CSV table of C-alpha atoms in Angstrom, one decimal:
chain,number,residue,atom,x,y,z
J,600,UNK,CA,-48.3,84.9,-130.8
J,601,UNK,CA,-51.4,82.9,-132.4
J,602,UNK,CA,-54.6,84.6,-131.5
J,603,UNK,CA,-57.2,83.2,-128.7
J,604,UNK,CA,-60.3,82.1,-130.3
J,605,UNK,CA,-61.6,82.5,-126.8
J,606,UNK,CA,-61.9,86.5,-126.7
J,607,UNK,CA,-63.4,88.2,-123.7
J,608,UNK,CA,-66.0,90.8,-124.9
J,609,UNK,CA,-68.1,92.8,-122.3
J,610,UNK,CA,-71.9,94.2,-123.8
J,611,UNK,CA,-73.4,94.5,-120.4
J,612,UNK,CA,-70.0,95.3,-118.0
J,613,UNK,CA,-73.0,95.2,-115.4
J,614,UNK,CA,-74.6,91.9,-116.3
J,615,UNK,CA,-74.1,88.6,-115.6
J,616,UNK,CA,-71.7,86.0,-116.6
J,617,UNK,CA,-73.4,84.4,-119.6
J,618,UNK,CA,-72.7,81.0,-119.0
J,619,UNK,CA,-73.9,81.6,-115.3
J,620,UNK,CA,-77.2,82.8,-117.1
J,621,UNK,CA,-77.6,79.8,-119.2
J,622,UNK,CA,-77.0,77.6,-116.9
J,623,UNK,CA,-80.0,78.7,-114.5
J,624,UNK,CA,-82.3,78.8,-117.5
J,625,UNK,CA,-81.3,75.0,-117.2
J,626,UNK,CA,-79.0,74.3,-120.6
J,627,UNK,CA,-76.6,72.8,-118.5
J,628,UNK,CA,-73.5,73.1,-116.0
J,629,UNK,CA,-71.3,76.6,-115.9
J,630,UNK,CA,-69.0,74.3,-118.1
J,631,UNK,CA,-70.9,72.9,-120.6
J,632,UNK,CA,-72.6,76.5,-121.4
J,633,UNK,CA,-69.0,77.7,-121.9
J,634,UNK,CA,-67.9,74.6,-123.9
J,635,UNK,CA,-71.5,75.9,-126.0
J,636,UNK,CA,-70.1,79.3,-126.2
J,637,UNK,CA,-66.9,78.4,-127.1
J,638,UNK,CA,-67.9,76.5,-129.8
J,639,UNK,CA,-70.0,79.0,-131.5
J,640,UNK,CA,-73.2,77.8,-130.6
J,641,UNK,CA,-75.1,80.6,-128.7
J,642,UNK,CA,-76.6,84.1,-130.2
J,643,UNK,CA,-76.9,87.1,-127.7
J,644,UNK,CA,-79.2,89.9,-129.6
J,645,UNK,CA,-78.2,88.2,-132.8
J,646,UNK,CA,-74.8,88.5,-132.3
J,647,UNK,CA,-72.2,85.0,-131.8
J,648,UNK,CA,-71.3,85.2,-128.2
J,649,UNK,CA,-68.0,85.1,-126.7
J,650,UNK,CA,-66.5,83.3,-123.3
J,651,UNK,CA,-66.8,86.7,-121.1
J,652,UNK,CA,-69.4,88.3,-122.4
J,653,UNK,CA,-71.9,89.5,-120.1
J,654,UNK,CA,-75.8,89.5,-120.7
J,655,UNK,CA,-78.9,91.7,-118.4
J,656,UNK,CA,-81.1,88.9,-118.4
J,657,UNK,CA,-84.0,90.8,-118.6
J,658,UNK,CA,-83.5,92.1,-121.5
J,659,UNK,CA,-81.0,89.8,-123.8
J,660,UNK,CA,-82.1,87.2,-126.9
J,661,UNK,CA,-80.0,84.3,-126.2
J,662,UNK,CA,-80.3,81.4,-128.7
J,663,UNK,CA,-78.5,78.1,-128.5
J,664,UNK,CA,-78.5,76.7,-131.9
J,665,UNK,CA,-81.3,78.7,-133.1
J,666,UNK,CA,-83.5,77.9,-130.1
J,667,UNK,CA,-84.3,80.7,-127.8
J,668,UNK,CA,-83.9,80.7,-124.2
J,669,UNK,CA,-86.1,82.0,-122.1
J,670,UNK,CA,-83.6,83.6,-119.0
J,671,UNK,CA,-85.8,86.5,-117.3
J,672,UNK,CA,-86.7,84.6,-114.0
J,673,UNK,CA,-89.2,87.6,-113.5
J,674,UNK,CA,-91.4,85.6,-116.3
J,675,UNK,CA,-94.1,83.0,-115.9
J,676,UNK,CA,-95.7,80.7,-118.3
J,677,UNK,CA,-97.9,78.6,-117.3
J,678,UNK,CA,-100.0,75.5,-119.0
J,679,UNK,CA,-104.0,75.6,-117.7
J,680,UNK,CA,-106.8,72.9,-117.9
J,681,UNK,CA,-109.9,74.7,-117.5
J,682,UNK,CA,-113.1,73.3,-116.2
J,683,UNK,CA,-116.5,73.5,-117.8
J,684,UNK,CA,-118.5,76.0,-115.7
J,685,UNK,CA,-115.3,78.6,-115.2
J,686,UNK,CA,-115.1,81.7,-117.2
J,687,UNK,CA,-112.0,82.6,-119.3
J,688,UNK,CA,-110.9,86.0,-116.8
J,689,UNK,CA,-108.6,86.2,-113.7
J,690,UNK,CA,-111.2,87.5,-111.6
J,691,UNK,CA,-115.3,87.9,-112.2
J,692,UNK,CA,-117.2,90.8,-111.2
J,693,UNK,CA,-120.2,88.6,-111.0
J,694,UNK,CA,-118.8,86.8,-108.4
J,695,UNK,CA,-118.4,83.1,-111.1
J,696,UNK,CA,-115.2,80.9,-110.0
J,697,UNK,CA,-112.7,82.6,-112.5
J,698,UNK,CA,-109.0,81.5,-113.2
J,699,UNK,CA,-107.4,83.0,-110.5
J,700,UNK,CA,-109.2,80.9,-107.8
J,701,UNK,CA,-107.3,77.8,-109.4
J,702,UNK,CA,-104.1,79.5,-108.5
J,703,UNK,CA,-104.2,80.1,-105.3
J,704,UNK,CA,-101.0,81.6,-104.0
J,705,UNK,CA,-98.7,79.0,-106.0
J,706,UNK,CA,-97.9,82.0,-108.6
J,707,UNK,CA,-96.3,85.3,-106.7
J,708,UNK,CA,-96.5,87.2,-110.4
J,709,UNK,CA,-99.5,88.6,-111.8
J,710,UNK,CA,-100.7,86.5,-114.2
J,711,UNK,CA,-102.9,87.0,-117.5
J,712,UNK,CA,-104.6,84.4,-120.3
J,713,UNK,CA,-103.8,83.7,-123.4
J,714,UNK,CA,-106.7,83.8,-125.7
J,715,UNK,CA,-110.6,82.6,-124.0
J,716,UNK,CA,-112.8,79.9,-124.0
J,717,UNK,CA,-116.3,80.0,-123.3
J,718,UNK,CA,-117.8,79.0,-120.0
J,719,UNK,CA,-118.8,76.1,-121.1
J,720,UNK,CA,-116.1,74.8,-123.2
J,721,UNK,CA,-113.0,73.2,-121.2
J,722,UNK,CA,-109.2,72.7,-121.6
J,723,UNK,CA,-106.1,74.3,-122.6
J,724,UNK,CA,-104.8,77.9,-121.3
J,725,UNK,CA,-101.7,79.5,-121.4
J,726,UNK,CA,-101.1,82.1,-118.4
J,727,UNK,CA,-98.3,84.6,-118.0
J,728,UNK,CA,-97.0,87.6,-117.9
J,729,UNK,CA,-95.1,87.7,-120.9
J,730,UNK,CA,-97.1,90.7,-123.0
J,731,UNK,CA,-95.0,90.5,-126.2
J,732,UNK,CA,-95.3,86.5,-126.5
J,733,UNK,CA,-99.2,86.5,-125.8
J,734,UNK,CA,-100.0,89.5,-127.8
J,735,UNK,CA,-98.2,87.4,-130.9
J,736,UNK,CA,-99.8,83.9,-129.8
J,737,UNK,CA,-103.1,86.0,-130.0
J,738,UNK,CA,-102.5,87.7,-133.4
J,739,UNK,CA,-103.9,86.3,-136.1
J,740,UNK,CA,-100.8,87.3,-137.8
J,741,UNK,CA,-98.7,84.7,-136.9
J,742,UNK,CA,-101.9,82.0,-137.5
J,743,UNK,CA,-100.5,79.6,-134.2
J,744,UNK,CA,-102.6,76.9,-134.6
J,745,UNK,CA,-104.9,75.3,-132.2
J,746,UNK,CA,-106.8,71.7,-132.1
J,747,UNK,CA,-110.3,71.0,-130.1
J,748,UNK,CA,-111.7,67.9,-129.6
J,749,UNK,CA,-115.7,68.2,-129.7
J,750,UNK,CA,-118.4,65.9,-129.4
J,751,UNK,CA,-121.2,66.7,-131.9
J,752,UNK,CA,-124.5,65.6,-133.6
J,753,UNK,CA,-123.8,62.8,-135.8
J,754,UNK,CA,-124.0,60.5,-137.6
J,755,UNK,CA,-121.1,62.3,-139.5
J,756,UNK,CA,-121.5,62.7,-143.5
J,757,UNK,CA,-118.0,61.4,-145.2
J,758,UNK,CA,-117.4,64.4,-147.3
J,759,UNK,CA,-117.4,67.2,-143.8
J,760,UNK,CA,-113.8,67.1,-143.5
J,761,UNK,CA,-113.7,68.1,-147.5
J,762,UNK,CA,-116.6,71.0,-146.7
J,763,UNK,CA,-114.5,72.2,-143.6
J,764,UNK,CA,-111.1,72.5,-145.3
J,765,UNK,CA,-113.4,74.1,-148.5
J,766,UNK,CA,-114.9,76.9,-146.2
J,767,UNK,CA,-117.3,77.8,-144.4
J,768,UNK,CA,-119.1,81.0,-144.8
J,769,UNK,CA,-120.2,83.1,-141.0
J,770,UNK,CA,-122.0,86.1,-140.9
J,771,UNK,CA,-118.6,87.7,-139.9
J,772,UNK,CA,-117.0,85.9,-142.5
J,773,UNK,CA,-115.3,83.0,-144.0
J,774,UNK,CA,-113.6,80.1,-141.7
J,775,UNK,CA,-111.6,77.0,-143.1
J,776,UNK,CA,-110.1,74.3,-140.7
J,777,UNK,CA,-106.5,73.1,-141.0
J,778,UNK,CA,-107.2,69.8,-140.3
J,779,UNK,CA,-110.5,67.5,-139.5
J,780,UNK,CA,-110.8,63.9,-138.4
J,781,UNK,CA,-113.7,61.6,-136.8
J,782,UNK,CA,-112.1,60.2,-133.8
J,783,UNK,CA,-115.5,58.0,-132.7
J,784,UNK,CA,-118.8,57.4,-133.0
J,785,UNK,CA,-121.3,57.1,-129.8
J,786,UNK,CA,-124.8,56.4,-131.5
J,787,UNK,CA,-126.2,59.5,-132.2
J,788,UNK,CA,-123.2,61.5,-130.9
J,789,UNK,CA,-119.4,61.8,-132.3
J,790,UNK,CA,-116.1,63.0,-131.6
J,791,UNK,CA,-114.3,64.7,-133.8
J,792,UNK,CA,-111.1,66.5,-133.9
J,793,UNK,CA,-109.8,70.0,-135.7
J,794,UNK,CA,-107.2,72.4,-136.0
J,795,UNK,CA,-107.6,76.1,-137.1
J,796,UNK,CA,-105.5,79.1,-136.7
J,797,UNK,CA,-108.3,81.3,-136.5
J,798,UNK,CA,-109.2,83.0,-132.9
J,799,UNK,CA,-113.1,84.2,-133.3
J,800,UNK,CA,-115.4,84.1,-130.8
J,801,UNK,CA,-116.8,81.2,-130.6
J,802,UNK,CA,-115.5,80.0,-134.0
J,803,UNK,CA,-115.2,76.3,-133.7
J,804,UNK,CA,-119.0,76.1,-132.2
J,805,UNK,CA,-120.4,78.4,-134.8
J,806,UNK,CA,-118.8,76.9,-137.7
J,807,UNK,CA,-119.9,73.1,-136.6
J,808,UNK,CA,-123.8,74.8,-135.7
J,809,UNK,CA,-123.3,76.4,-139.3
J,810,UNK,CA,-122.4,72.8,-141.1
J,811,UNK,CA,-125.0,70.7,-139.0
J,812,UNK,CA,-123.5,69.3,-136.0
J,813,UNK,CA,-123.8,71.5,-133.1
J,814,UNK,CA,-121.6,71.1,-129.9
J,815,UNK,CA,-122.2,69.6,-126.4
J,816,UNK,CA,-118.5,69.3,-125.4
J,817,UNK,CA,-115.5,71.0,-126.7
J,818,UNK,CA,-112.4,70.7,-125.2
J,819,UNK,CA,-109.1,72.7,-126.6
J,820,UNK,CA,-106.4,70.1,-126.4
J,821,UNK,CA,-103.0,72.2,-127.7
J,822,UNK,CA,-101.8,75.5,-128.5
J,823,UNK,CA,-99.3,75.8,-131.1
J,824,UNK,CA,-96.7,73.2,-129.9
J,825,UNK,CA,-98.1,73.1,-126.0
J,826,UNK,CA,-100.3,69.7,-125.6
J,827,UNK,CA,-103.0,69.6,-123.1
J,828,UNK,CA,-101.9,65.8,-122.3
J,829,UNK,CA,-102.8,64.5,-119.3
J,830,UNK,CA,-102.9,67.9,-117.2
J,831,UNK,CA,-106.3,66.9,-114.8
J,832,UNK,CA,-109.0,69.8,-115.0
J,833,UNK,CA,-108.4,72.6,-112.6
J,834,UNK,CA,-104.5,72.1,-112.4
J,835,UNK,CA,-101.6,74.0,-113.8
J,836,UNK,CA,-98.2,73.6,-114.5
J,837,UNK,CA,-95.0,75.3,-115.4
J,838,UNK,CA,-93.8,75.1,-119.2
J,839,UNK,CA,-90.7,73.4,-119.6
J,840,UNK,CA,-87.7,75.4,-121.5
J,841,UNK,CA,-88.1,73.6,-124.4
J,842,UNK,CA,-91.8,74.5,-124.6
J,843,UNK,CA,-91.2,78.0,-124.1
J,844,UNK,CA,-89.0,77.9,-126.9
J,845,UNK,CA,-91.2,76.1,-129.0
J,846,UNK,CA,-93.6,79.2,-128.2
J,847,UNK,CA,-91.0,81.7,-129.3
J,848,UNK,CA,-90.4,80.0,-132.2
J,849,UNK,CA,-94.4,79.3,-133.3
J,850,UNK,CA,-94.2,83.7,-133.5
J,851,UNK,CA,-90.9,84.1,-134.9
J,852,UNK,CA,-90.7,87.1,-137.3
C-alpha cells in the first residue's frame, strides 16, 4: 500500500489544530493553511509540519516559507506617533501627559515602549508586551536601524553626509550614520534625513550639535521595517502580520 504523504503527527495532543491556528493569525482559510502544510511550506519549532499536528500557541515558532507568524493572541504590538511635549513612559510621576493617556482603554494588555524619545522630539513608538522582541529591537546587538527626519541649522556644507558616515567622535564615544540626505532647504533652516543603528541618549541631537547644526525638530519616522507614514500624532495602530514578521525577522539570530 503506497505511503500517505499526509501523516498525522501530534507534538502538543493538547493544542490546537494547526491550520485552525494559522488561520486566526490571518494566513488564510482552514483549507488553504492545510493545502500550506501539506505542501511543505510551514516550520513548527524548526521542524516541517504535518496535516494533524497540533501546536500551544503560546508557545510554538510557526514559519510559513521562512516568515514567522506571530499566533499568541495574548500579544500586542502596537505602532505609536508621539507628540512633541509627551515623555517617552507609560505613566509620569510628575504628573506630564505620558503614553498611556493616548491609550485610553482601546488596549486591555499591559503595554510597554520600545526604545525613548525625548520630550521634545516626536514620532515613531513601538508598544507591546512582547519582552523577548523589544529587548532584541533595543539591543545594540542586532543594530535595527532607525531613520529621523530633523530640521537643523543650515545652510548645509556638501561634504556633511561624507563627515557623518566618516564618524563622529562624543564624549561617550564614536557615532557613524548609515545613511544621510538633505531633503530641503528653508532659508536659514534645513531638513535633513538619517539612519543609524545606534540607540544613545540623545544620539541623533548630540551628534548634529557636535558637527554644527543643532536641532529644533526631530521626528523618528521608522523602525527597522515599521514606517511612521501617515499615522496622525497622538494615534496608534495595530501592526499588521506582515509587519510583525518583518520585526521578527530584523532580530533573527
Amino acid at each position: 500500500m503506497p505511503r500517505d504523504d499526509r501523516t498525522v503527527s501530534t507534538d502538543a495532543p493538547e493544542g490546537e489544530r494547526l491550520q485552525k491556528v494559522m488561520a486566526a493569525a490571518g494566513v488564510g482559510s482552514r483549507r488553504a493553511c492545510e493545502d500550506l502544510i501539506f505542501r511543505r511550506r510551514v516550520t513548527v519549532n524548526g521542524r516541517v509540519a504535518k496535516l494533524g499536528d497540533k501546536v500551544d500557541p503560546t508557545t510554538a515558532v510557526i514559519h510559513v516559507d521562512g516568515e514567522r507568524l506571530q499566533v499568541d493572541t495574548r500579544l500586542v504590538y502596537l505602532a505609536m506617533n508621539k507628540p512633541r511635549g509627551v515623555v517617552s513612559t507609560m505613566a509620569d510621576e510628575k504628573g506630564r501627559t505620558a503614553l498611556a493617556d493616548f491609550l485610553g482603554n482601546r488596549v486591555e494588555q499591559r503595554v510597554y515602549h520600545v526604545g525613548r524619545l525625548d520630550a521634545d522630539s516626536e514620532g515613531l513608538l513601538l508598544l507591546t508586551n512582547d519582552g523577548t522582541l523589544a529587548h532584541r529591537l533595543m539591543h545594540p546587538s542586532y543594530e535595527v536601524l532607525k531613520t529621523y527626519l530633523c530640521e537643523v541649522a543650515g545652510p548645509i556644507p556638501r561634504n556633511l553626509g561624507k563627515r557623518l558616515a566618516a564618524g563622529v567622535e562624543l564624549e561617550d564615544g564614536p557615532v557613524q550614520v548609515d545613511s544621510f540626505k538633505v531633503v530641503d532647504t528653508l532659508g536659514k533652516t534645513a531638513q535633513v534625513e538619517l539612519t543609524l543603528h545606534e540607540g544613545r541618549k540623545h544620539i541623533v541631537r548630540r551628534l548634529l550639535a557636535e558637527v554644527g547644526h543643532p536641532v529644533s525638530r526631530l521626528v523618528r519616522t521608522s523602525i527597522g521595517p515599521i514606517k511612521l507614514g501617515d499615522l496622525r500624532a497622538g494615534r496608534t495602530r495595530r501592526l499588521t502580520n506582515a509587519e510583525v514578521a518583518a520585526l521578527f525577522k530584523a532580530v533573527e539570530d
